[in-house]
């Protein structure tokens, strides 16, 4: 199980100056034990985009995170299936890993990605999920 705390995210502040390049609101709603944050983008309800902000100056890097979880939790697939069933979803209804990663990659290069671009306190953009420099030019 991931070390994630959504009970009191306000008790852990984002580093001062960490913001979205778009100027939209960045609202933390959960914190990982490592200090990384999960934040809603903009105003509104829970349908807003979510940004993962690493304390290492990254906004994602899913492959590295997945590899770390898989090495720590070799039964991750079984846990995923158990969680799906608890939510009333059959595991076969879940998208494949390739489909989910393709969707993340497509979103990281679309218009929502511009809105969700995280900038550090020195004004430098955090590394995105994927190399998307051409998408923002």
CSV table of C-alpha atoms in Angstrom, one decimal, residues 1 6 12-13 16 25 31 40 43 50 59 61 63 78 81 88-91 94 105 108-109 117-118 125 131 136-137:
chain,number,residue,atom,x,y,z
A,1,UNK,CA,0.0,0.0,0.0
A,6,UNK,CA,-5.3,12.6,2.4
A,12,UNK,CA,2.3,19.9,4.7
A,13,UNK,CA,2.8,23.0,2.6
A,16,UNK,CA,7.1,28.5,-1.3
A,25,UNK,CA,-4.8,27.7,-8.4
A,31,UNK,CA,0.6,14.1,0.6
A,40,UNK,CA,-6.1,19.9,-7.9
A,43,UNK,CA,-11.2,26.1,-9.1
A,50,UNK,CA,-4.7,16.5,-10.8
A,59,UNK,CA,5.8,16.7,-12.0
A,61,UNK,CA,7.9,10.5,-14.1
A,63,UNK,CA,7.8,4.9,-15.2
A,78,UNK,CA,-3.4,-8.5,-7.2
A,81,UNK,CA,-7.7,-6.2,-8.8
A,88,UNK,CA,-17.6,-2.8,-7.9
A,89,UNK,CA,-15.4,-2.9,-11.0
A,90,UNK,CA,-14.3,-6.2,-12.5
A,91,UNK,CA,-10.5,-6.3,-13.2
A,94,UNK,CA,-9.7,-1.8,-16.1
A,105,UNK,CA,1.0,10.7,-22.5
A,108,UNK,CA,0.6,15.5,-21.1
A,109,UNK,CA,0.9,16.9,-24.6
A,117,UNK,CA,2.6,22.9,-15.9
A,118,UNK,CA,4.3,23.3,-12.5
A,125,UNK,CA,9.5,24.5,-14.9
A,131,UNK,CA,9.3,15.0,-22.9
A,136,UNK,CA,4.5,23.8,-25.5
A,137,UNK,CA,6.5,25.8,-28.2
